[in-house]
XYZ file of C-alpha atoms in Angstrom:
650
model
C 120.149 -41.912 51.302
C 119.902 -45.450 50.307
C 123.620 -45.676 49.706
C 124.470 -44.002 53.004
C 122.029 -46.119 54.944
C 123.673 -49.258 53.603
C 127.267 -48.138 54.004
C 127.637 -49.118 57.663
C 126.289 -52.577 57.026
C 128.532 -52.984 53.943
C 131.532 -51.934 55.981
C 130.529 -54.294 58.751
C 130.149 -57.070 56.207
C 133.571 -56.200 54.809
C 135.157 -56.458 58.232
C 133.306 -59.662 58.854
C 134.489 -61.163 55.568
C 138.062 -60.082 56.316
C 137.844 -61.603 59.774
C 136.527 -64.845 58.319
C 139.324 -64.918 55.733
C 141.983 -64.312 58.377
C 140.441 -67.010 60.545
C 140.434 -69.430 57.623
C 144.053 -68.676 56.820
C 145.036 -69.144 60.453
C 143.012 -72.334 60.586
C 144.670 -73.696 57.441
C 148.131 -72.785 58.689
C 147.295 -74.304 62.024
C 145.892 -77.424 60.391
C 148.960 -77.766 58.195
C 151.233 -77.356 61.200
C 149.110 -79.844 63.101
C 149.370 -82.317 60.239
C 153.122 -81.930 60.017
C 153.402 -82.055 63.780
C 151.407 -85.284 63.809
C 153.710 -86.732 61.176
C 156.760 -85.586 63.057
C 155.334 -86.993 66.256
C 155.320 -90.508 64.763
C 158.474 -92.039 66.218
C 160.916 -93.657 63.850
C 161.914 -97.051 65.223
C 165.137 -97.009 67.131
C 167.102 -97.036 63.960
C 169.366 -94.276 62.692
C 169.077 -95.554 59.139
C 165.294 -95.090 59.291
C 165.734 -91.467 60.319
C 168.279 -91.008 57.555
C 165.824 -92.288 54.932
C 163.018 -90.084 56.244
C 165.340 -87.083 56.104
C 166.393 -87.935 52.563
C 162.749 -88.362 51.484
C 161.974 -84.977 53.055
C 164.832 -83.358 51.152
C 163.678 -84.925 47.876
C 160.016 -84.120 48.650
C 159.046 -87.533 47.380
C 155.448 -87.033 48.520
C 155.058 -84.519 45.699
C 156.160 -87.031 43.066
C 153.526 -87.970 40.516
C 154.145 -91.713 40.927
C 153.489 -91.549 44.681
C 150.154 -89.902 43.945
C 149.308 -92.626 41.405
C 150.239 -95.414 43.818
C 147.999 -93.904 46.478
C 145.214 -93.012 43.983
C 145.446 -89.368 45.027
C 143.540 -86.754 43.091
C 144.224 -83.061 43.309
C 141.356 -81.164 44.912
C 140.921 -77.513 45.819
C 142.566 -77.876 49.243
C 145.122 -80.576 48.471
C 145.278 -84.207 47.447
C 142.677 -86.792 48.423
C 142.804 -90.501 47.682
C 139.738 -92.056 46.016
C 140.378 -95.145 48.154
C 138.264 -95.102 51.303
C 139.412 -98.229 53.141
C 141.479 -97.177 56.207
C 143.646 -100.278 56.003
C 145.128 -99.020 52.739
C 146.831 -96.225 54.666
C 149.658 -96.534 57.187
C 149.080 -93.043 58.544
C 145.740 -91.975 60.066
C 146.019 -88.921 57.821
C 147.090 -90.921 54.766
C 143.883 -90.427 52.759
C 144.443 -86.675 52.563
C 148.110 -86.228 53.381
C 150.636 -87.659 50.876
C 153.576 -86.594 53.065
C 152.258 -88.273 56.193
C 151.581 -91.491 54.309
C 155.028 -91.533 52.716
C 156.841 -90.981 56.022
C 154.668 -93.602 57.707
C 155.473 -96.054 54.911
C 159.236 -95.549 55.311
C 159.031 -95.998 59.061
C 156.924 -99.149 58.729
C 159.720 -100.792 56.733
C 161.736 -101.010 59.967
C 158.979 -102.584 62.040
C 159.216 -106.284 62.795
C 156.331 -108.681 62.392
C 155.834 -112.377 62.932
C 153.995 -112.781 59.642
C 155.966 -111.846 56.550
C 152.733 -111.368 54.544
C 151.665 -108.515 56.838
C 154.925 -106.566 56.591
C 154.961 -103.473 54.383
C 157.532 -105.090 52.116
C 154.876 -107.673 51.205
C 151.620 -105.838 51.817
C 152.585 -102.730 49.844
C 155.189 -104.144 47.538
C 154.790 -101.543 44.770
C 155.354 -98.704 47.239
C 158.391 -100.503 48.636
C 159.831 -101.154 45.169
C 159.544 -97.469 44.275
C 160.985 -96.198 47.587
C 163.832 -98.708 47.364
C 164.785 -97.239 43.995
C 164.262 -93.563 44.858
C 166.094 -93.728 48.234
C 168.617 -96.371 47.216
C 167.644 -98.377 50.311
C 170.189 -100.812 51.708
C 168.017 -103.915 52.028
C 170.425 -105.560 54.471
C 169.333 -103.020 57.088
C 165.633 -103.985 56.913
C 164.079 -106.739 59.051
C 162.409 -108.098 55.898
C 163.787 -107.149 52.516
C 162.266 -109.674 50.110
C 158.655 -110.820 49.830
C 158.840 -114.541 49.200
C 155.063 -114.740 48.774
C 155.126 -112.280 45.886
C 158.086 -114.061 44.285
C 156.141 -117.314 44.343
C 153.055 -115.553 42.935
C 155.072 -114.043 40.084
C 156.635 -117.380 39.267
C 153.209 -119.021 39.357
C 151.279 -116.701 37.033
C 154.219 -115.545 34.838
C 152.419 -112.404 33.565
C 153.247 -111.480 29.993
C 150.699 -109.006 28.624
C 147.643 -106.963 29.526
C 144.340 -106.593 27.666
C 141.667 -103.986 28.211
C 138.301 -105.746 27.889
C 135.049 -104.061 26.913
C 131.800 -106.035 27.255
C 129.331 -103.868 25.356
C 126.220 -102.461 26.996
C 123.185 -104.617 27.629
C 120.058 -102.570 26.970
C 117.888 -104.583 29.329
C 120.219 -104.243 32.317
C 120.444 -100.919 34.245
C 123.774 -102.028 35.737
C 125.412 -102.208 32.318
C 123.790 -99.334 30.477
C 127.132 -97.795 29.497
C 129.088 -101.034 29.094
C 131.895 -102.128 31.365
C 135.670 -102.441 31.293
C 138.053 -104.870 32.956
C 141.612 -106.017 32.450
C 143.083 -109.415 31.732
C 146.631 -110.527 32.398
C 147.825 -113.150 29.971
C 150.359 -115.626 31.233
C 153.197 -117.564 29.676
C 150.817 -120.242 28.356
C 149.382 -117.720 25.836
C 145.836 -119.012 26.331
C 143.425 -116.090 26.552
C 140.718 -118.161 28.208
C 143.084 -119.076 31.045
C 144.261 -115.524 31.617
C 143.362 -113.665 34.818
C 140.502 -111.165 34.660
C 140.859 -108.097 36.907
C 137.491 -106.601 37.624
C 136.385 -103.635 39.743
C 132.731 -103.643 40.724
C 130.269 -102.699 43.448
C 129.344 -105.389 45.924
C 125.575 -105.585 46.360
C 122.702 -107.975 46.880
C 120.141 -105.487 45.586
C 118.189 -106.723 42.602
C 115.659 -103.912 42.138
C 116.925 -101.708 39.326
C 115.754 -98.383 40.797
C 117.369 -99.098 44.198
C 120.567 -100.218 42.525
C 120.662 -97.067 40.412
C 119.983 -94.739 43.372
C 122.625 -96.287 45.602
C 125.105 -96.434 42.721
C 124.654 -92.760 41.885
C 125.251 -91.645 45.481
C 128.203 -93.918 46.317
C 126.344 -96.181 48.738
C 128.147 -99.338 47.613
C 131.695 -100.475 48.321
C 133.712 -101.350 45.248
C 136.458 -103.971 45.254
C 138.955 -105.336 42.782
C 138.624 -109.051 42.149
C 140.507 -111.635 40.114
C 138.762 -114.474 38.298
C 139.601 -116.761 35.375
C 138.747 -114.909 32.169
C 136.636 -117.756 30.822
C 134.231 -117.195 33.724
C 133.803 -113.534 32.759
C 133.221 -114.591 29.144
C 130.452 -116.900 30.341
C 128.996 -114.133 32.499
C 128.969 -111.430 29.843
C 128.866 -113.331 26.570
C 126.649 -116.281 27.429
C 124.387 -114.977 30.207
C 124.146 -111.223 29.522
C 123.920 -111.183 25.685
C 126.971 -108.894 25.529
C 129.593 -108.979 22.807
C 133.145 -108.543 24.060
C 135.953 -106.437 22.597
C 139.542 -107.172 23.617
C 142.210 -104.465 23.273
C 145.754 -105.752 23.742
C 147.903 -103.094 25.402
C 151.458 -102.288 24.422
C 153.083 -102.792 27.833
C 156.616 -104.021 28.454
C 157.345 -106.928 30.771
C 158.507 -104.490 33.467
C 155.269 -102.502 33.171
C 153.123 -105.626 33.396
C 154.917 -106.705 36.570
C 154.491 -103.232 38.063
C 150.740 -103.503 37.491
C 150.675 -106.912 39.180
C 152.568 -105.550 42.186
C 150.021 -102.786 42.661
C 147.165 -105.211 42.251
C 148.500 -107.132 45.258
C 148.309 -103.907 47.276
C 144.616 -103.479 46.385
C 143.580 -106.909 47.637
C 140.496 -106.628 49.869
C 140.633 -102.814 49.795
C 137.462 -100.863 49.057
C 136.555 -97.494 47.700
C 133.044 -96.152 47.426
C 131.544 -96.919 44.023
C 129.940 -94.032 42.160
C 127.959 -94.943 39.081
C 128.882 -91.901 37.017
C 132.470 -91.026 37.929
C 134.394 -93.271 40.348
C 133.179 -96.392 38.581
C 134.784 -99.526 37.139
C 136.465 -97.795 34.214
C 137.848 -94.913 36.232
C 139.446 -97.116 38.881
C 141.078 -99.329 36.252
C 142.912 -96.297 34.897
C 145.006 -96.136 38.080
C 146.342 -99.616 37.332
C 147.443 -98.507 33.869
C 149.089 -95.388 35.296
C 150.970 -97.480 37.841
C 152.201 -99.733 35.039
C 153.442 -96.759 33.011
C 153.888 -93.694 35.243
C 154.122 -91.299 32.290
C 150.426 -91.892 31.488
C 147.989 -89.254 32.716
C 144.642 -90.932 32.210
C 142.678 -90.077 35.339
C 143.266 -86.330 34.953
C 140.904 -86.112 31.976
C 137.794 -87.454 33.697
C 135.823 -85.541 36.311
C 132.028 -85.489 36.537
C 131.295 -88.602 34.492
C 133.299 -91.496 33.102
C 131.871 -93.499 30.208
C 133.716 -96.818 29.722
C 134.134 -96.473 25.977
C 135.611 -92.985 26.469
C 138.380 -94.417 28.650
C 139.247 -96.902 25.892
C 139.276 -94.081 23.351
C 141.728 -92.259 25.598
C 143.936 -95.329 25.883
C 143.892 -95.793 22.104
C 144.580 -92.102 21.451
C 147.903 -92.301 23.297
C 148.966 -95.302 21.225
C 148.632 -97.936 23.920
C 146.431 -100.330 21.902
C 148.343 -102.641 19.592
C 145.773 -105.319 18.697
C 141.949 -105.632 18.734
C 139.888 -108.805 18.948
C 136.098 -109.287 18.818
C 134.278 -112.053 20.697
C 130.551 -112.455 19.791
C 128.067 -113.347 22.514
C 125.928 -116.451 22.548
C 122.916 -114.510 21.293
C 124.924 -112.896 18.494
C 126.080 -116.333 17.368
C 122.506 -117.684 17.400
C 121.191 -114.676 15.485
C 123.878 -115.076 12.833
C 123.408 -118.838 12.528
C 119.632 -118.446 12.185
C 120.042 -115.710 9.570
C 121.720 -118.249 7.285
C 118.575 -120.438 7.297
C 115.118 -119.800 5.876
C 112.027 -119.778 8.095
C 111.266 -123.465 7.608
C 114.748 -124.578 8.624
C 114.761 -122.186 11.594
C 111.506 -123.755 12.803
C 113.023 -127.225 12.451
C 116.060 -126.115 14.493
C 113.902 -124.642 17.238
C 111.675 -127.745 17.390
C 114.786 -129.868 17.641
C 116.108 -127.749 20.517
C 112.772 -127.852 22.308
C 112.568 -131.632 21.986
C 109.502 -131.390 19.716
C 111.122 -133.051 16.725
C 111.704 -136.793 16.666
C 115.408 -136.887 15.960
C 115.321 -140.581 15.107
C 112.685 -140.285 12.372
C 115.020 -138.964 9.738
C 113.052 -135.712 9.408
C 116.153 -133.810 8.359
C 117.059 -136.210 5.562
C 115.226 -134.014 3.042
C 117.806 -131.260 3.490
C 121.304 -131.052 2.064
C 124.179 -132.127 4.316
C 125.256 -128.514 4.803
C 121.742 -127.420 5.798
C 121.432 -130.363 8.179
C 124.698 -129.346 9.843
C 123.518 -125.748 10.146
C 120.150 -126.794 11.613
C 121.791 -129.110 14.145
C 124.470 -126.564 15.081
C 121.800 -123.896 15.626
C 119.726 -126.279 17.727
C 122.720 -127.165 19.928
C 123.579 -123.484 20.493
C 119.960 -122.741 21.379
C 119.849 -125.638 23.843
C 122.950 -124.210 25.564
C 121.315 -120.788 25.647
C 118.104 -122.140 27.202
C 120.073 -123.958 29.867
C 122.299 -120.963 30.654
C 119.157 -118.837 31.184
C 117.633 -121.466 33.462
C 114.760 -122.153 31.066
C 115.298 -125.897 30.966
C 116.400 -128.306 33.662
C 119.752 -130.044 33.665
C 118.025 -133.351 32.910
C 116.291 -131.862 29.842
C 119.526 -130.231 28.781
C 121.400 -133.517 28.857
C 118.623 -135.403 27.082
C 118.201 -132.881 24.278
C 121.891 -132.179 23.826
C 122.666 -135.902 23.643
C 119.998 -136.325 20.955
C 121.414 -133.431 18.919
C 124.948 -134.754 19.251
C 123.676 -138.106 17.981
C 122.330 -136.442 14.845
C 125.512 -134.495 14.405
C 127.664 -137.638 14.662
C 125.835 -139.094 11.654
C 127.384 -136.353 9.540
C 130.924 -137.516 10.386
C 133.471 -134.748 10.885
C 132.116 -132.378 8.260
C 131.952 -128.784 9.441
C 130.470 -125.522 8.267
C 132.506 -122.367 8.551
C 130.791 -119.634 10.556
C 132.393 -116.314 9.795
C 130.631 -114.141 12.320
C 130.562 -110.604 10.960
C 132.563 -108.183 13.056
C 130.488 -105.079 13.890
C 131.905 -101.599 13.928
C 134.532 -101.104 16.605
C 132.890 -99.151 19.498
C 135.804 -96.718 19.339
C 134.761 -95.659 15.836
C 131.324 -94.420 16.934
C 130.398 -90.858 17.764
C 131.763 -89.273 20.952
C 129.587 -89.486 24.060
C 129.081 -85.784 24.826
C 126.860 -83.691 22.561
C 126.121 -79.977 22.200
C 123.224 -78.847 20.026
C 121.820 -75.631 18.645
C 118.139 -75.721 17.688
C 115.912 -73.262 15.912
C 112.193 -73.668 15.417
C 108.568 -72.685 15.822
C 106.143 -73.599 18.558
C 102.851 -72.560 17.060
C 103.566 -69.060 15.795
C 106.380 -68.420 18.304
C 109.950 -68.580 17.075
C 112.607 -69.913 19.406
C 116.212 -71.049 19.716
C 117.412 -73.845 22.020
C 120.895 -74.426 23.349
C 121.262 -78.008 24.506
C 124.018 -79.984 26.237
C 124.068 -83.758 26.738
C 126.946 -85.188 28.830
C 126.230 -88.786 27.811
C 125.642 -90.945 25.845
C 123.511 -92.051 22.861
C 120.034 -91.449 21.401
C 118.056 -93.496 18.922
C 118.487 -91.131 16.027
C 122.243 -90.850 16.607
C 124.254 -93.075 14.313
C 124.451 -96.547 15.883
C 127.875 -97.110 14.377
C 129.807 -98.726 17.248
C 126.766 -98.652 19.564
C 124.180 -101.247 20.478
C 121.320 -100.897 18.040
C 117.864 -100.013 19.403
C 119.086 -98.626 22.714
C 118.857 -95.050 23.997
C 120.637 -93.884 27.127
C 120.699 -90.192 27.995
C 122.047 -88.767 31.205
C 121.883 -85.169 32.381
C 120.693 -83.527 29.164
C 119.853 -79.876 29.744
C 118.494 -77.185 27.412
C 117.602 -73.516 27.584
C 115.237 -71.668 25.219
C 115.114 -68.116 23.901
C 112.030 -66.531 22.327
C 113.483 -63.583 20.343
C 110.186 -61.826 19.651
C 109.423 -61.724 23.370
C 113.072 -61.370 24.396
C 112.390 -64.175 26.838
C 114.826 -66.795 28.160
C 113.596 -69.897 29.915
C 114.956 -73.121 31.288
C 113.437 -75.686 28.927
C 114.250 -79.163 30.225
C 116.567 -81.321 32.275
C 116.591 -85.060 31.589
C 117.983 -86.721 34.671
C 117.787 -90.084 32.954
C 116.176 -91.128 29.699
C 116.434 -94.807 28.847
C 114.570 -96.595 26.076
C 115.422 -100.224 25.353
C 113.773 -101.770 22.318
C 114.811 -105.397 22.067
C 113.060 -106.967 19.064
C 111.283 -110.250 19.555
C 112.460 -113.022 17.258
C 111.738 -116.684 16.795
C 114.452 -117.524 19.307
C 114.292 -114.567 21.719
C 111.131 -113.221 23.370
C 112.677 -109.978 24.489
C 111.112 -107.229 26.566
C 111.082 -103.542 25.584
C 110.786 -100.739 28.105
C 111.397 -97.062 28.825
C 112.106 -94.918 31.888
C 112.312 -91.159 31.540
C 112.527 -88.690 34.391
C 113.426 -85.035 34.726
C 112.089 -81.486 34.429
C 110.382 -80.216 31.311
C 108.244 -77.279 30.204
C 104.655 -78.426 29.639
C 101.926 -76.429 27.957
C 98.728 -76.029 29.955
C 96.520 -73.137 31.167
C 97.522 -71.303 27.962
C 101.186 -71.074 28.910
C 104.314 -73.143 29.505
C 105.087 -74.310 33.038
C 108.005 -76.272 34.408
C 106.938 -79.712 35.633
C 108.614 -82.817 36.942
C 107.841 -85.918 34.886
C 108.269 -89.629 35.344
C 107.287 -91.684 32.311
C 107.459 -95.456 32.496
C 106.574 -97.873 29.738
C 106.770 -101.535 28.801
C 105.853 -103.595 25.788
C 107.359 -105.241 22.761
C 109.012 -104.536 19.450
C 109.612 -106.364 16.197
C 111.932 -105.920 13.263
C 109.739 -106.478 10.169
C 112.557 -105.848 7.694
C 116.259 -104.960 7.910
C 116.957 -101.547 9.389
C 113.487 -101.103 10.837
C 111.871 -101.407 14.245
C 108.199 -101.180 15.168
C 107.353 -100.884 18.834
C 104.304 -100.626 21.066
C 104.658 -99.560 24.702
C 101.985 -99.223 27.360
C 102.802 -96.183 29.502
C 102.135 -94.349 32.717
C 102.901 -90.652 32.935
C 103.318 -89.036 36.344
C 103.759 -85.246 36.500
C 104.108 -82.726 39.302
C 103.812 -78.952 39.119
C 102.653 -76.156 41.396
C 100.452 -75.043 38.511
C 98.382 -78.211 38.614
C 95.194 -77.887 40.558
C 96.024 -80.949 42.658
C 99.817 -80.558 42.256
C 100.053 -83.957 40.529
C 98.760 -85.364 37.286
C 98.658 -89.036 36.425
C 97.934 -90.491 33.025
C 97.849 -93.820 31.233
C 98.208 -94.627 27.573
C 100.805 -95.812 25.141
C 103.086 -95.147 22.196
C 103.168 -96.787 18.792
C 106.286 -95.970 16.809
C 108.621 -96.996 14.049
C 112.330 -96.436 13.451
C 113.830 -96.830 10.030
C 117.504 -96.672 9.104
C 117.617 -95.507 5.486
C 121.403 -95.788 5.234
C 124.078 -96.000 7.908
C 124.106 -92.214 8.457
C 120.378 -91.459 8.032
C 117.625 -92.568 10.433
C 113.942 -91.688 10.773
C 111.384 -92.000 13.560
C 107.566 -91.831 13.437
C 105.326 -92.139 16.461
C 101.867 -91.579 17.941
C 101.517 -91.172 21.708
C 98.208 -90.972 23.492
C 97.886 -90.352 27.244
C 94.595 -90.088 29.123
C 94.955 -88.007 32.277
C 93.000 -89.095 35.339
C 93.709 -86.366 37.876
C 94.122 -82.886 36.451
C 91.436 -82.483 33.826
C 90.354 -85.941 32.649
C 91.276 -85.262 29.054
C 92.991 -87.061 26.262
C 96.397 -85.812 25.063
C 97.482 -87.002 21.663
C 100.910 -86.400 20.147
C 101.973 -87.221 16.610
C 105.580 -86.815 15.583
C 108.221 -87.462 12.972
C 111.978 -86.904 13.116
C 115.038 -87.645 11.084
C 118.745 -87.227 11.620
C 121.588 -87.235 9.121
C 125.239 -87.576 10.139
C 127.584 -85.509 7.979
C 130.623 -86.913 9.788
C 131.013 -89.232 12.748
C 130.704 -86.308 15.158
C 128.405 -83.862 13.346
C 124.756 -84.340 12.492
C 121.596 -82.435 11.645
C 118.141 -83.314 12.970
C 114.687 -82.164 11.890
C 111.628 -82.888 14.019
C 107.933 -82.161 13.660
C 105.295 -82.782 16.305
C 101.614 -81.950 16.732
C 99.831 -81.946 20.086
C 96.166 -81.781 20.900
C 93.690 -82.135 23.751
C 90.514 -84.039 22.935
C 91.437 -83.765 19.237
C 90.915 -79.999 19.250
C 93.234 -77.018 18.932
C 96.267 -78.715 17.449
C 99.583 -77.100 18.443
C 102.411 -77.722 16.016
C 106.154 -77.604 16.560
C 108.859 -77.700 13.913
C 112.531 -77.445 14.700
C 115.935 -77.997 13.135
C 119.065 -78.765 15.142
C 122.791 -79.084 14.576
C 124.594 -81.625 16.791
C 128.286 -81.592 17.617
C 129.657 -84.682 19.403
C 132.854 -84.374 21.403
């Protein structure tokens, strides 16, 4: 009965689905015909040679060529190709963003259009496209109104590009905009001076300064991103001196022809925008198109879809043998930390007093030290003065006064120098991969369970910090599911939208700020069962490094939770976390913590959590973790959880 009663509706649904499919097919065919008709409707200028070239391009189906797709930044989607560039002025056809054929035909036809300004003609404006079409169609340049772009010739002669470097300023844990690091390119010129090379940067244009607004708009593509060109020394000042970020330089193995091809395409991208997406169409992803244009055989953009981590793009570039030389450039803060580490506490205090103008430089107070120590103290003081000025912590007048005094002391030591061999940290490419899959097994009270966990990106505290910034945790999109075998019960366990913890230790020279921001869905235990709740945990405080390899931190916290199982739907608590990290050896780290939150809304009780965890890396991309935690309300009825997990990074 039930089957028969549903049969008519199923049949009706079947007819309806078939009708929809037929309509879609007809629509697609119609749309395709419309698109072709629109292309065909574009008149070729009154020039038989133009028509001949269009016909030849049609016969060769040049719009299907890989290099045309790279030049136009097309990506293959379910219903065809779509360019990631959003600026209409990048396209010569109104359909160019989604129709490679229309854009190619429009480009050929535009070559025969006359213009009063040479710079605005396609031969100049889209010189890389023209160069490729000229070769593929064997274009007779004498039949074009403009055949040579004098402006580009002068540009090429002016900058004389010779080589390309892929630059990686490492992440800055106290800046949401640089959580994953950043990549840019430099073009070295014939003068072989790296500082005077041209830095090619792709970034979002924004005046927003509030981190949460910046993150939200960045995630949802609400900023326009542009390529820009600046002197490289300015980017070094920006990243190395102002943002505390070390810089890695990867020299790429490009030929002269490939370098010039990249420069040609860069001219085409001048003042052209595409929407900036924080996780996928970001700085690193858009740079890959430039590398593909330089060497068309590269297929770099195909391997990145939902998220693009800058260091992963460099790994990809290295894996295909494109990196031929690596150089490390320490930041201002790294230099100060290293220089201070070579002095004992007393000499560090003297250097800081000298930099702060609290030491009478004319009183011979440094005479008691050896000449080498005096040089080190003065050098450290001068670096710290530059740091204070670059951060706006002293005025220009104070900077000049103090720096002049330090230089006076330094001049008394003639031309003697001390060699500073800044240690080179582990290459970021040698660290673990960004994506992680984990299998956990454990007990929650007396209940056994298994967790399957997936983390798209990027790094957690207990992961090996080889190649990563120490004391920073950045997790995006981690999801896990749990199975209780004795109850044969599956449940969605947690989803970390974003989990950032930045512990920047305070030192004699840097009064850094530590903070955390964690948000997502998680199972919480209350009313004698687990319930899915949204959480937003925010914290701020400080941390210190009492001995090498350790970190002690104290964060004041607010905990905001929402669940339909709460009496008032929301729960708000205040408290804090005291914790300690300890790196035993490079592949073994431990974490101990106590977290206490007093809830003000739901039940006015105190929730205490004590925990310990350790992780051991067997190889760069495999590790085992053991965690233990105990939870209680009002110091009664302790619930204990023990679990063991195997991590695979890939």
